mmCIF file of C-alpha atoms and ligand atoms in Angstrom:
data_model
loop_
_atom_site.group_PDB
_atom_site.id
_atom_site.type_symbol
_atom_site.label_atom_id
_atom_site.label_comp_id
_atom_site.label_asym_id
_atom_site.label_seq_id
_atom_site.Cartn_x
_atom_site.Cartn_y
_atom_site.Cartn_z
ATOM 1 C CA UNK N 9 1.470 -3.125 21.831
ATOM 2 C CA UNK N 10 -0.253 -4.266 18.649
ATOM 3 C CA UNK N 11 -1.403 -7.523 18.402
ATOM 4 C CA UNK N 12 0.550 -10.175 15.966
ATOM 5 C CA UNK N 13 -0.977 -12.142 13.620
ATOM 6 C CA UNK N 14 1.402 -15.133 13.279
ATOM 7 C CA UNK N 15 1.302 -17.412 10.157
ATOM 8 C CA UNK N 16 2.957 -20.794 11.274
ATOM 9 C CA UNK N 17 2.834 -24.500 9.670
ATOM 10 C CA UNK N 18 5.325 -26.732 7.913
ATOM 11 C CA UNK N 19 7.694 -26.076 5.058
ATOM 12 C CA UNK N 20 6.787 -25.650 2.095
ATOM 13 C CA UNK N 21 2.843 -26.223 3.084
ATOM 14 C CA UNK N 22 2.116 -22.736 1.342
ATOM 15 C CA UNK N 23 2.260 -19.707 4.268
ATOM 16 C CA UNK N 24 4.300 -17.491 2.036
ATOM 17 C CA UNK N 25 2.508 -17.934 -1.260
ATOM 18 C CA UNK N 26 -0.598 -17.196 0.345
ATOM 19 C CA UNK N 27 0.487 -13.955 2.292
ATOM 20 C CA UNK N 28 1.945 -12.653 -1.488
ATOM 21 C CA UNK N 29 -1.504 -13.633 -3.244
ATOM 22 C CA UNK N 30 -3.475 -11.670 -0.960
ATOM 23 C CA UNK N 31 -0.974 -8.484 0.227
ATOM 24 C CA UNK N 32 0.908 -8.041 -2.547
ATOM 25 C CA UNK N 33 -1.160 -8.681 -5.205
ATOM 26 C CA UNK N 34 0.930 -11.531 -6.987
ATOM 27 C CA UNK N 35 -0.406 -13.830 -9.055
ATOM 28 C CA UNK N 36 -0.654 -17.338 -7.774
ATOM 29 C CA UNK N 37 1.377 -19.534 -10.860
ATOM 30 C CA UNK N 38 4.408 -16.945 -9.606
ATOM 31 C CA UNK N 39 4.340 -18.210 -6.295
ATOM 32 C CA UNK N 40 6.536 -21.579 -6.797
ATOM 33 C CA UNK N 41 9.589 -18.680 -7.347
ATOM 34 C CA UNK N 42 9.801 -17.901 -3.669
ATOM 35 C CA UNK N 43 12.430 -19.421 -1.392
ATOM 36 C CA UNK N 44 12.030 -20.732 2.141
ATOM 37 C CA UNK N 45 11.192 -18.089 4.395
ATOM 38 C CA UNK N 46 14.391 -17.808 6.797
ATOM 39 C CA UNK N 47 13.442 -17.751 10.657
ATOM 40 C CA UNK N 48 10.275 -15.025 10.979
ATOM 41 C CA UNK N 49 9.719 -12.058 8.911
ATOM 42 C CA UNK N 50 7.482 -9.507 9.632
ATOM 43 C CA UNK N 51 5.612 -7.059 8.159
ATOM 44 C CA UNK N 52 3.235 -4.509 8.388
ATOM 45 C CA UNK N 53 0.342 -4.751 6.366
ATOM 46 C CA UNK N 54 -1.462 -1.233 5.634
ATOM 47 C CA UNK N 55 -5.363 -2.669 5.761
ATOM 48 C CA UNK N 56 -8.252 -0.276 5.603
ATOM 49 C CA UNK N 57 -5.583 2.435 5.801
ATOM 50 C CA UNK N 58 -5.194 2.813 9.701
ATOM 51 C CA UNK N 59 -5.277 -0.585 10.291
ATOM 52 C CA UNK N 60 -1.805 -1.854 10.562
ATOM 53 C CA UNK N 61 -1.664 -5.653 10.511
ATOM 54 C CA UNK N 62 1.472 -6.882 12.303
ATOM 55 C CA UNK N 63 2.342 -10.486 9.989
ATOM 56 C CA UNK N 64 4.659 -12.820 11.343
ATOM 57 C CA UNK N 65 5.457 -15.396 8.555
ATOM 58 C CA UNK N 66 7.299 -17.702 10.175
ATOM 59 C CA UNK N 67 9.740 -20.105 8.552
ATOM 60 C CA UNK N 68 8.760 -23.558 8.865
ATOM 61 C CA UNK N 69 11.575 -25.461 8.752
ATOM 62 C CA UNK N 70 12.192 -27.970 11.172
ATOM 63 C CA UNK N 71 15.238 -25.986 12.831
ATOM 64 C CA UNK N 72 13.698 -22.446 13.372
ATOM 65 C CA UNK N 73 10.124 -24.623 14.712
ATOM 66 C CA UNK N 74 12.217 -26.198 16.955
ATOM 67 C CA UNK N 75 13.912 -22.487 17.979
ATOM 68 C CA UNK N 76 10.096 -20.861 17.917
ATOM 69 C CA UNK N 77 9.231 -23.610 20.849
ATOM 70 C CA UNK N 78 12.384 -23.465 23.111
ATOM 71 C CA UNK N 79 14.697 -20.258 22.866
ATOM 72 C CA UNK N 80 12.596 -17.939 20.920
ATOM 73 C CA UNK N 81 9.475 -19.264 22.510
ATOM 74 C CA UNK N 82 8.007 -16.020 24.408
ATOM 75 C CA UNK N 83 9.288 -13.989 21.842
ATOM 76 C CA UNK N 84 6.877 -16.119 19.546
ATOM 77 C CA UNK N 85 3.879 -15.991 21.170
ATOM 78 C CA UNK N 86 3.454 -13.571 23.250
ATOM 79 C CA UNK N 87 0.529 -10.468 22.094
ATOM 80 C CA UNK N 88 -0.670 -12.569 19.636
ATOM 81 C CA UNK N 89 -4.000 -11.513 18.106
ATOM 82 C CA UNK N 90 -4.436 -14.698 16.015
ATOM 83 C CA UNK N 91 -2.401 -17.682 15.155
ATOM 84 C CA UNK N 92 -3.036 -18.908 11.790
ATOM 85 C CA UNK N 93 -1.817 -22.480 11.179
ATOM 86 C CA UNK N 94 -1.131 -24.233 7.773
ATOM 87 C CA UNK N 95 -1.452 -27.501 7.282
ATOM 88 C CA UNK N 96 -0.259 -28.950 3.797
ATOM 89 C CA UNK N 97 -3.289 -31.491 2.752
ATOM 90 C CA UNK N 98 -1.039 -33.919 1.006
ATOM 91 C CA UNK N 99 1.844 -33.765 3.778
ATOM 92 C CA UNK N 100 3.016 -37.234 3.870
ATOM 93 C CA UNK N 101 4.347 -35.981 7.912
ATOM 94 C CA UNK N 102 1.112 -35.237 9.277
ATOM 95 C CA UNK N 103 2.203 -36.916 12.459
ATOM 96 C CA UNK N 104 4.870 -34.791 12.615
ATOM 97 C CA UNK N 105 3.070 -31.917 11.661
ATOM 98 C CA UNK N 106 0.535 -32.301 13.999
ATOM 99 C CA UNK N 107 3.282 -32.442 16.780
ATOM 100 C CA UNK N 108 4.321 -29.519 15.762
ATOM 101 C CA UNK N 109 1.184 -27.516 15.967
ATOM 102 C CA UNK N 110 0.077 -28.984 18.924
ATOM 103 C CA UNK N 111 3.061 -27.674 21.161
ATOM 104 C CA UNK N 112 2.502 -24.632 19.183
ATOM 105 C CA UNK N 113 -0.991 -24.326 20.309
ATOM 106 C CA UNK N 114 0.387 -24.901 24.238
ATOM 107 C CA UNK N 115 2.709 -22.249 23.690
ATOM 108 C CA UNK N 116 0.267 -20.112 22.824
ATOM 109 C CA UNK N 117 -2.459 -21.091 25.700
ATOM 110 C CA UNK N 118 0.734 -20.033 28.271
ATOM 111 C CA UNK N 119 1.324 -16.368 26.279
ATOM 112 C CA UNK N 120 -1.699 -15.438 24.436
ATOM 113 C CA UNK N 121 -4.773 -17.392 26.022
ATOM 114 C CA UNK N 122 -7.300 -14.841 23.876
ATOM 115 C CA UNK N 123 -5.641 -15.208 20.564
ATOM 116 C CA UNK N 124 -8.167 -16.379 17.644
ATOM 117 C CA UNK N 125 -7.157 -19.845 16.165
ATOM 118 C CA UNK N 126 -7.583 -20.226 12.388
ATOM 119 C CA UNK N 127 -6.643 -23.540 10.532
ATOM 120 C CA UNK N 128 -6.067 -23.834 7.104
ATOM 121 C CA UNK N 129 -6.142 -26.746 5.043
ATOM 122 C CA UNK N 130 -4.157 -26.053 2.478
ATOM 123 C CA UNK N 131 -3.203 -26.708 -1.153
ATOM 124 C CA UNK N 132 -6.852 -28.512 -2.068
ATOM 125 C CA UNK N 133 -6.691 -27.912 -5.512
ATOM 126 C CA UNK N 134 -4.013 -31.231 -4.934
ATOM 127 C CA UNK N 135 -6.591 -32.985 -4.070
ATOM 128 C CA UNK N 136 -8.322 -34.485 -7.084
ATOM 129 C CA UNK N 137 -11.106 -36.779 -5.708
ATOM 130 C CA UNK N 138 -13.320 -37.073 -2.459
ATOM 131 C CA UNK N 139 -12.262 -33.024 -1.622
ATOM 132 C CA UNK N 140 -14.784 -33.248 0.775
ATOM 133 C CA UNK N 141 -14.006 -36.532 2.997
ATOM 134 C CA UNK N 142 -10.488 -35.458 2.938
ATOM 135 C CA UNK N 143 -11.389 -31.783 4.740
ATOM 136 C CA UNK N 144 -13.553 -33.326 6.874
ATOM 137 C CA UNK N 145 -10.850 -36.563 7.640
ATOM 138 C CA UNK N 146 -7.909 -33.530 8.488
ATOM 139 C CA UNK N 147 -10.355 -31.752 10.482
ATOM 140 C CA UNK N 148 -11.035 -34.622 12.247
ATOM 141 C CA UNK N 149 -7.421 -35.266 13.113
ATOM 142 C CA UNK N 150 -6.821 -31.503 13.807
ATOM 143 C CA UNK N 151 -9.597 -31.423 16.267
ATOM 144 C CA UNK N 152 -7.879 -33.644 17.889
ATOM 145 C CA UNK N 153 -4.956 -32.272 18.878
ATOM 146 C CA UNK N 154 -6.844 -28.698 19.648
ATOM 147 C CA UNK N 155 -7.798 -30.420 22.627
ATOM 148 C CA UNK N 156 -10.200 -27.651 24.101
ATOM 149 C CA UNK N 157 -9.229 -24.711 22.055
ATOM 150 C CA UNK N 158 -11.579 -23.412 20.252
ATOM 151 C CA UNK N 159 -10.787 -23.366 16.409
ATOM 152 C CA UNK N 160 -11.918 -22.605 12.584
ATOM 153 C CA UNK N 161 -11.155 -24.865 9.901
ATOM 154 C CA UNK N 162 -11.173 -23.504 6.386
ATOM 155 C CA UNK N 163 -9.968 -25.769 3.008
ATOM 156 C CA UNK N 164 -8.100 -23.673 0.746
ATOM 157 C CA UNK N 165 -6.238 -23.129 -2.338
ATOM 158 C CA UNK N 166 -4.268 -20.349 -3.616
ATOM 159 C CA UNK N 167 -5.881 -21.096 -6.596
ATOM 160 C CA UNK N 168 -9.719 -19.967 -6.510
ATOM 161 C CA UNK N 169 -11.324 -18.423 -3.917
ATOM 162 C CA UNK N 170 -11.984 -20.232 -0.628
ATOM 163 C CA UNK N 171 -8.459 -18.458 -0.074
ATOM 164 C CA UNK N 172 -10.299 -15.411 0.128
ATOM 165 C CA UNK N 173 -13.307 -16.610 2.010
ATOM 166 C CA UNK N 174 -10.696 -17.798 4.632
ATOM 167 C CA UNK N 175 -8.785 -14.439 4.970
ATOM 168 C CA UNK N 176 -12.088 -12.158 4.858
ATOM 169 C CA UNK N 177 -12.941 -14.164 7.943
ATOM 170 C CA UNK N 178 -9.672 -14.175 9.267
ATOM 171 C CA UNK N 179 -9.377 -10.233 9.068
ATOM 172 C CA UNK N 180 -12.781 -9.550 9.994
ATOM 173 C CA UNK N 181 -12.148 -10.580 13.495
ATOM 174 C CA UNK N 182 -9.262 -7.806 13.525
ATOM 175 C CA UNK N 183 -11.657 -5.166 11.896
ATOM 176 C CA UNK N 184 -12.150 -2.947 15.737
ATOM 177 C CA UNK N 185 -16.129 -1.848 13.656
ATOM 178 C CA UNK N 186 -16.904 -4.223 12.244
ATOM 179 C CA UNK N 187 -20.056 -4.714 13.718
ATOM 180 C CA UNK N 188 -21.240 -0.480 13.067
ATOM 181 C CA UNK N 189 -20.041 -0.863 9.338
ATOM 182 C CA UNK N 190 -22.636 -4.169 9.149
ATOM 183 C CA UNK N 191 -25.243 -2.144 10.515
ATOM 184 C CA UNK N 192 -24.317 0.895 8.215
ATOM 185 C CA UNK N 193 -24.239 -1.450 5.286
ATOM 186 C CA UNK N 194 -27.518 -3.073 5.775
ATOM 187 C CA UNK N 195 -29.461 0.939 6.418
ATOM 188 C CA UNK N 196 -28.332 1.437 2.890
ATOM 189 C CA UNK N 197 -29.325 -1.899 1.300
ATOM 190 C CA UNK N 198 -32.443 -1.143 2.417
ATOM 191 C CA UNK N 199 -32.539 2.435 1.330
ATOM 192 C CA UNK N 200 -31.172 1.222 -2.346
ATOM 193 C CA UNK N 201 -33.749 -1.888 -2.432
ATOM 194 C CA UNK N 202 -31.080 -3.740 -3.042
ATOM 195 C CA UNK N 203 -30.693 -7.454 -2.524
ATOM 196 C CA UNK N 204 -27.188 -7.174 -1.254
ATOM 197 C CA UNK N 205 -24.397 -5.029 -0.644
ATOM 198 C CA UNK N 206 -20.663 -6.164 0.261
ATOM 199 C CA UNK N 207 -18.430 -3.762 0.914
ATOM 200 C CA UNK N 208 -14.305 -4.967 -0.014
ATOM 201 C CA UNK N 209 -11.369 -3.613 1.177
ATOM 202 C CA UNK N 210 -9.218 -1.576 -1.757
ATOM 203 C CA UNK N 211 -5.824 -3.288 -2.284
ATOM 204 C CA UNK N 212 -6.625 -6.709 -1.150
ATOM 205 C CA UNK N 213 -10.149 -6.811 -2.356
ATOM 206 C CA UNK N 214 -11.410 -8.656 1.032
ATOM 207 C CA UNK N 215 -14.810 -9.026 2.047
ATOM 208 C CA UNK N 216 -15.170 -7.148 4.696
ATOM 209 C CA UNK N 217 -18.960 -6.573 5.965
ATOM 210 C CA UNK N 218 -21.967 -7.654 3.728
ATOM 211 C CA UNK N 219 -25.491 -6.718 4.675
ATOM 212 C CA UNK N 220 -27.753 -8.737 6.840
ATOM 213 C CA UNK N 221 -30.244 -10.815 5.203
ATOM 214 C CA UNK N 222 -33.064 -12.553 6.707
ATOM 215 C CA UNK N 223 -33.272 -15.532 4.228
ATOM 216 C CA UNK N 224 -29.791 -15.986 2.651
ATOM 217 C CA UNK N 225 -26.637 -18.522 3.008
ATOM 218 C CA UNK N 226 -24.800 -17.397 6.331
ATOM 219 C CA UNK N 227 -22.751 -14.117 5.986
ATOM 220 C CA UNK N 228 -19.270 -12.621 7.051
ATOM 221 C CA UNK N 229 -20.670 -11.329 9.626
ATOM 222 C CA UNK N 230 -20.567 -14.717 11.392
ATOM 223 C CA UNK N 231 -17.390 -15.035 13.370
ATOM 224 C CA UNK N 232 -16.698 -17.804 14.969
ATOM 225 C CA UNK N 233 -17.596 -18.227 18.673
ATOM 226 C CA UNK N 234 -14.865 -20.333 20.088
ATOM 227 C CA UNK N 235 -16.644 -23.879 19.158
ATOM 228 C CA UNK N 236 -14.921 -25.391 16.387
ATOM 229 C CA UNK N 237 -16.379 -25.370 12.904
ATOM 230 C CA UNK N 238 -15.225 -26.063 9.380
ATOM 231 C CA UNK N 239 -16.217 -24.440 5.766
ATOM 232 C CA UNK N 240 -16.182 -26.894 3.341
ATOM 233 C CA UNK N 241 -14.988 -25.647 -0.451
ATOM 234 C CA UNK N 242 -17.077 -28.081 -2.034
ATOM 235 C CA UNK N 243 -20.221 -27.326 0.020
ATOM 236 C CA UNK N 244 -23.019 -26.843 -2.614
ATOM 237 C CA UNK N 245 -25.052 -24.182 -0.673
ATOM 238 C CA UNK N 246 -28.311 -26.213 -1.373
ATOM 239 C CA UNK N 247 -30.134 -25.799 1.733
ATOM 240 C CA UNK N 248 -29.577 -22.074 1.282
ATOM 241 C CA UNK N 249 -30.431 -21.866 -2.224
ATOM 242 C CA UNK N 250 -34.050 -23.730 -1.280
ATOM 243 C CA UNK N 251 -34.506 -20.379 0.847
ATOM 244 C CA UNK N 252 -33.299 -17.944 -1.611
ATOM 245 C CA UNK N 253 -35.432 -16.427 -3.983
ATOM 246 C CA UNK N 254 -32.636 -14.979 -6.269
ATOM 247 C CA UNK N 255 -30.732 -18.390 -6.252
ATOM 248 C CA UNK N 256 -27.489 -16.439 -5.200
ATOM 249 C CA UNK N 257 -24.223 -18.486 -4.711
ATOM 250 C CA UNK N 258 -22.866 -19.129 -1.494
ATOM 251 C CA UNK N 259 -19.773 -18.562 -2.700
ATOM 252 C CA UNK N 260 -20.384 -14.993 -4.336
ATOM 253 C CA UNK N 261 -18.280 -13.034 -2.225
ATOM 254 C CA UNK N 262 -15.021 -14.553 -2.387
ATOM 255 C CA UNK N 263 -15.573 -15.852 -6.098
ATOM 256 C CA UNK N 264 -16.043 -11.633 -6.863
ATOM 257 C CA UNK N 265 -13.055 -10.818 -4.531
ATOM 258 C CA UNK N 266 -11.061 -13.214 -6.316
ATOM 259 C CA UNK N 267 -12.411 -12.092 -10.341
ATOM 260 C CA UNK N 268 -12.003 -8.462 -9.530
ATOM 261 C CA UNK N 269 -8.881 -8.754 -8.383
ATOM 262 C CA UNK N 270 -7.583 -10.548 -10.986
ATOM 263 C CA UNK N 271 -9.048 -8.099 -13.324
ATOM 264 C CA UNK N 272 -7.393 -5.307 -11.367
ATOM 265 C CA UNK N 273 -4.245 -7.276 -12.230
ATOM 266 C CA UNK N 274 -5.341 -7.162 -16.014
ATOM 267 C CA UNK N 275 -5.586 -3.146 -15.770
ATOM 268 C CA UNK N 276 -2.601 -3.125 -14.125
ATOM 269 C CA UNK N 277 -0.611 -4.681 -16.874
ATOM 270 C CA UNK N 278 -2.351 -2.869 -19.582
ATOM 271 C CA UNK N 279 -1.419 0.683 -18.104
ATOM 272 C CA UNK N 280 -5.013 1.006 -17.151
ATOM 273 C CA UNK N 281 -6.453 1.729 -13.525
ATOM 274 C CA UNK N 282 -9.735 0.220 -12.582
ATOM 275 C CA UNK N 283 -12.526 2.175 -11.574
ATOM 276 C CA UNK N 284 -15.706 0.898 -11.540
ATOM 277 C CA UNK N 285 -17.909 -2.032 -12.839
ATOM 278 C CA UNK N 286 -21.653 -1.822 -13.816
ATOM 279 C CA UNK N 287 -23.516 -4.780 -15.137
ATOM 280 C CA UNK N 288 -27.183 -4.469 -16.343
ATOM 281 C CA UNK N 289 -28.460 -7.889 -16.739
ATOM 282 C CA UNK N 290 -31.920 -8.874 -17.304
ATOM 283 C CA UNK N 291 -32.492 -10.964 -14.065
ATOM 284 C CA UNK N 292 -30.001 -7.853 -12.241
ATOM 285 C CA UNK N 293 -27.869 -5.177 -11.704
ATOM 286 C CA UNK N 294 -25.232 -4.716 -9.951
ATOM 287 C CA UNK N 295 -22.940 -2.026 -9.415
ATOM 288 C CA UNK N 296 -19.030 -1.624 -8.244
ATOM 289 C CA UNK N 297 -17.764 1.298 -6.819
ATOM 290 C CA UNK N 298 -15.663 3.150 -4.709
ATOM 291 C CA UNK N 299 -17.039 3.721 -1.697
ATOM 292 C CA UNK N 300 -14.264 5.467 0.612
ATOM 293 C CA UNK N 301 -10.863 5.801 0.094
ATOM 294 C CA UNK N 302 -10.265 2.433 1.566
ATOM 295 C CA UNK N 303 -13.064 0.395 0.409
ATOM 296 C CA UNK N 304 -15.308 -0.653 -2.383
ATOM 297 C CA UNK N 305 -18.683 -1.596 -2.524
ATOM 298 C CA UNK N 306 -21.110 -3.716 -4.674
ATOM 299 C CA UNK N 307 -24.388 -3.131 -4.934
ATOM 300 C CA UNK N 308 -26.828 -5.756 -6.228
ATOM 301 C CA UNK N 309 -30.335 -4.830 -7.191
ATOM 302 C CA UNK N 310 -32.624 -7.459 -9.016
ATOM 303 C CA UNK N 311 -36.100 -4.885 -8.719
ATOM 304 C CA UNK N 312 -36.216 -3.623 -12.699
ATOM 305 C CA UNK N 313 -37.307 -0.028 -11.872
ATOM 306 C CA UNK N 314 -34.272 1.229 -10.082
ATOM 307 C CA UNK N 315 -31.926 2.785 -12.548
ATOM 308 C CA UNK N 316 -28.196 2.432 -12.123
ATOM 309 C CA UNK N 317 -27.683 5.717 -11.936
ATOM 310 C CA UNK N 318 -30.070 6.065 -8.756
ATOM 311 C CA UNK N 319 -27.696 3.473 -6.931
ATOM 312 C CA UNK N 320 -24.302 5.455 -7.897
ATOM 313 C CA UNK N 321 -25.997 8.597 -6.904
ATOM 314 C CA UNK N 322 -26.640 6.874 -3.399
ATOM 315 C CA UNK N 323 -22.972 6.019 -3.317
ATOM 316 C CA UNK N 324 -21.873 9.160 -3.574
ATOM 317 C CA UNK N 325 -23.978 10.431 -0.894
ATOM 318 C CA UNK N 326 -23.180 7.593 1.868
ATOM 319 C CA UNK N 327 -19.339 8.516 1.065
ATOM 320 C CA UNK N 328 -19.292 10.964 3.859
ATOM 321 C CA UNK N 329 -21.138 8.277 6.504
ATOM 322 C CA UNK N 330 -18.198 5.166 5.543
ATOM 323 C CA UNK N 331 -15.227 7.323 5.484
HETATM 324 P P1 LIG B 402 8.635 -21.928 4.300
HETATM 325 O O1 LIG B 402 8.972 -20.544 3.936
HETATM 326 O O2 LIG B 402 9.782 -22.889 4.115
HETATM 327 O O3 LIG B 402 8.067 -22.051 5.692
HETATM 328 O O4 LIG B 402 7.468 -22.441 3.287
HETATM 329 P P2 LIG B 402 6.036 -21.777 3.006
HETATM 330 O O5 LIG B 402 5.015 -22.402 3.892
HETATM 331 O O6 LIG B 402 6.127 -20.289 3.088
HETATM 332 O O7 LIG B 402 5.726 -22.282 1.542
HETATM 333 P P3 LIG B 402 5.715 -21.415 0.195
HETATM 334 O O8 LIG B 402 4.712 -20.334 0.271
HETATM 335 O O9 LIG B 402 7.099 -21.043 -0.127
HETATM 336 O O10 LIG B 402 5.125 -22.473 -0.842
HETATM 337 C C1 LIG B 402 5.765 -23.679 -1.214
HETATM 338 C C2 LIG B 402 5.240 -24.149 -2.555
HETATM 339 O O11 LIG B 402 3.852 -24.467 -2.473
HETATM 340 C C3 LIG B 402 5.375 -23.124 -3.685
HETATM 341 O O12 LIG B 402 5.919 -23.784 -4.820
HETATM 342 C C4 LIG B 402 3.951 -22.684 -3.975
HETATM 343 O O13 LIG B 402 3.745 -22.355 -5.344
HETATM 344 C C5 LIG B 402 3.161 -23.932 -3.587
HETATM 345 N N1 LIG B 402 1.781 -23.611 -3.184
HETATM 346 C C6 LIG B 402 1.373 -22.664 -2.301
HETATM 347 N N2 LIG B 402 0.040 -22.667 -2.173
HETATM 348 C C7 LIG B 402 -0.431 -23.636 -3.010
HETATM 349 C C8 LIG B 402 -1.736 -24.129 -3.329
HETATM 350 O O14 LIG B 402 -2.786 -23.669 -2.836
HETATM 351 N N3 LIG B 402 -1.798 -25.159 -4.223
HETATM 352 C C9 LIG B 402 -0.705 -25.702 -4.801
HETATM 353 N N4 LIG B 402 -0.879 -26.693 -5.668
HETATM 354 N N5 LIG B 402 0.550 -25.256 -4.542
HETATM 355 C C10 LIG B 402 0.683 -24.245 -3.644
#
């Protein structure tokens, strides 16, 4: 039986318009077209080709919640891989809202005791001033009512990227090697000199490893370990920066998942397929390129010497070892 992922929260508070953004490659301005989701609709995701993610979006009006915990309740919960919650951060019900998820989060204790809890806080673009207190004051309250389960707060938007830093993490703890293709990655930053290397997944442009660096802001491959723990948006990265010798954002790899694909979207529109990128700055380069049939990868070198054309030759040959 395949694991569900089941995407659960209020009305309204944005499950929908995020599942289209990141599957189905619609643009996020389009998203205030869709209608309520009616009761639970699933569907299969294709991810990484073999890997079929089963997606329970499930309506969250007050009716069908009220179904999900009584009649339907086993139906609900039981084999699920992860629950991902959505909280709305300018719901003027968070009482209710937290009642909601709270005898969701029982429900799931009873049938799926292993599942992976991910909260989102949702629709932060809303929130125009003290972003940060606000995460932290929802957390707070969400913590709360988690009681001992462990969980992962992320702030999002469907409107810049911490929506993809959320789902790369969310996925990566469905990935079954995730943990070789890390290991993989980082042999061939080191065999490329190169700084960094991220490798994405094709259609939704997800991160889905990075290589390991010693002296860097923390990486994918960090899942979480059943404690609770929250990724601020607005988190300036200094710490990591003071370590860094290259100065590189903390927020690189969503921020690139999040320009490419909207680029892709570009060359979609104008008839034209995307390939590859190469950029030969003078502090960098960095190259983007297909790596399997499934994946992409991005290669970032900053040492001057190494030609581009080295790097996409060494792409070519580590095909056969990804694929
Ligand atoms: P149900 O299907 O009734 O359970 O609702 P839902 O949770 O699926 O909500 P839906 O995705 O339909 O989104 C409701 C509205 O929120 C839409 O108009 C979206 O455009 C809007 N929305 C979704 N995400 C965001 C966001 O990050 N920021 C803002 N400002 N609006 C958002």
């Amino acid at each position: 039986m395949k694991k569900k992922v089941l995407l659960m929260g209020a009305s309204g508070s944005g499950k929908t318009s995020m599942r289209s953004v990141i599957f189905s490659n619609n643009q996020a301005s389009l998203t205030s077209r869709l209608g309520a989701t009616i009761d639970v609709e699933q569907n299969h995701v294709r991810f990484l080709g073999d890997l079929i993610l089963n997606l329970w979006d499930c309506g969250g009006q007050d009716s069908f919640m009220d179904s999900y915990l009584s009649t339907q309740r086993s139906t609900i919960f039981q084999h699920v891989g992860v629950l991902i919650y959505v909280f709305d951060v300018e719901s003027r019900e968070m009482e209710k809202d937290l009642w909601y998820y709270h005898d969701c989060l029982e429900s799931l204790k009873k049938f799926s005791p292993d599942a992976v809890v991910f909260l989102l806080v949702h629709k932060m673009d809303l929130v125009r001033h003290k972003r940060k207190q606000k995460l932290e004051e929802k957390t707070a309250a969400i913590q709360k009512a988690s009681g001992d389960v462990g969980i992962t707060v992320f702030g999002t938007s469907i409107y810049d990227e911490s929506l993809y830093k959320a789902w790369s993490r969310i996925v990566h703890t469905l990935i079954p090697n995730a943990a070789i293709l890390s290991k993989h990655l980082t042999t061939f930053a080191e065999a490329c000199s190169a700084t960094e290397v991220i490798l994405f997944e094709r259609t939704t442009f997800l991160v889905i490893a990075t290589s390991q660096r010693t002296n860097t802001a923390p990486s994918i491959n960090q899942t979480s370990n059943g404690s609770s723990s929250s990724d601020l948006t607005t988190a300036d990265g200094s710490a990591a920066q003071e370590s860094d010798p290259h100065q590189l954002q903390p927020t690189r790899y969503e921020r690139t998942s999040e320009l490419v694909k909207a680029f892709k979207l570009s060359c979609m529109r104008a008839r034209e397929e995307f390939r590859c990128l190469e950029m030969e700055l003078p502090e960098y380069t960095a190259v983007l390129d297909e790596l399997t049939r499934n994946t992409y990868i991005m290669v970032i070198v900053h040492d001057p010497t190494i030609e581009t054309t080295a790097i996409k030759i060494n792409i070519r040959l580590a095909r056969q070892k990804f694929e």
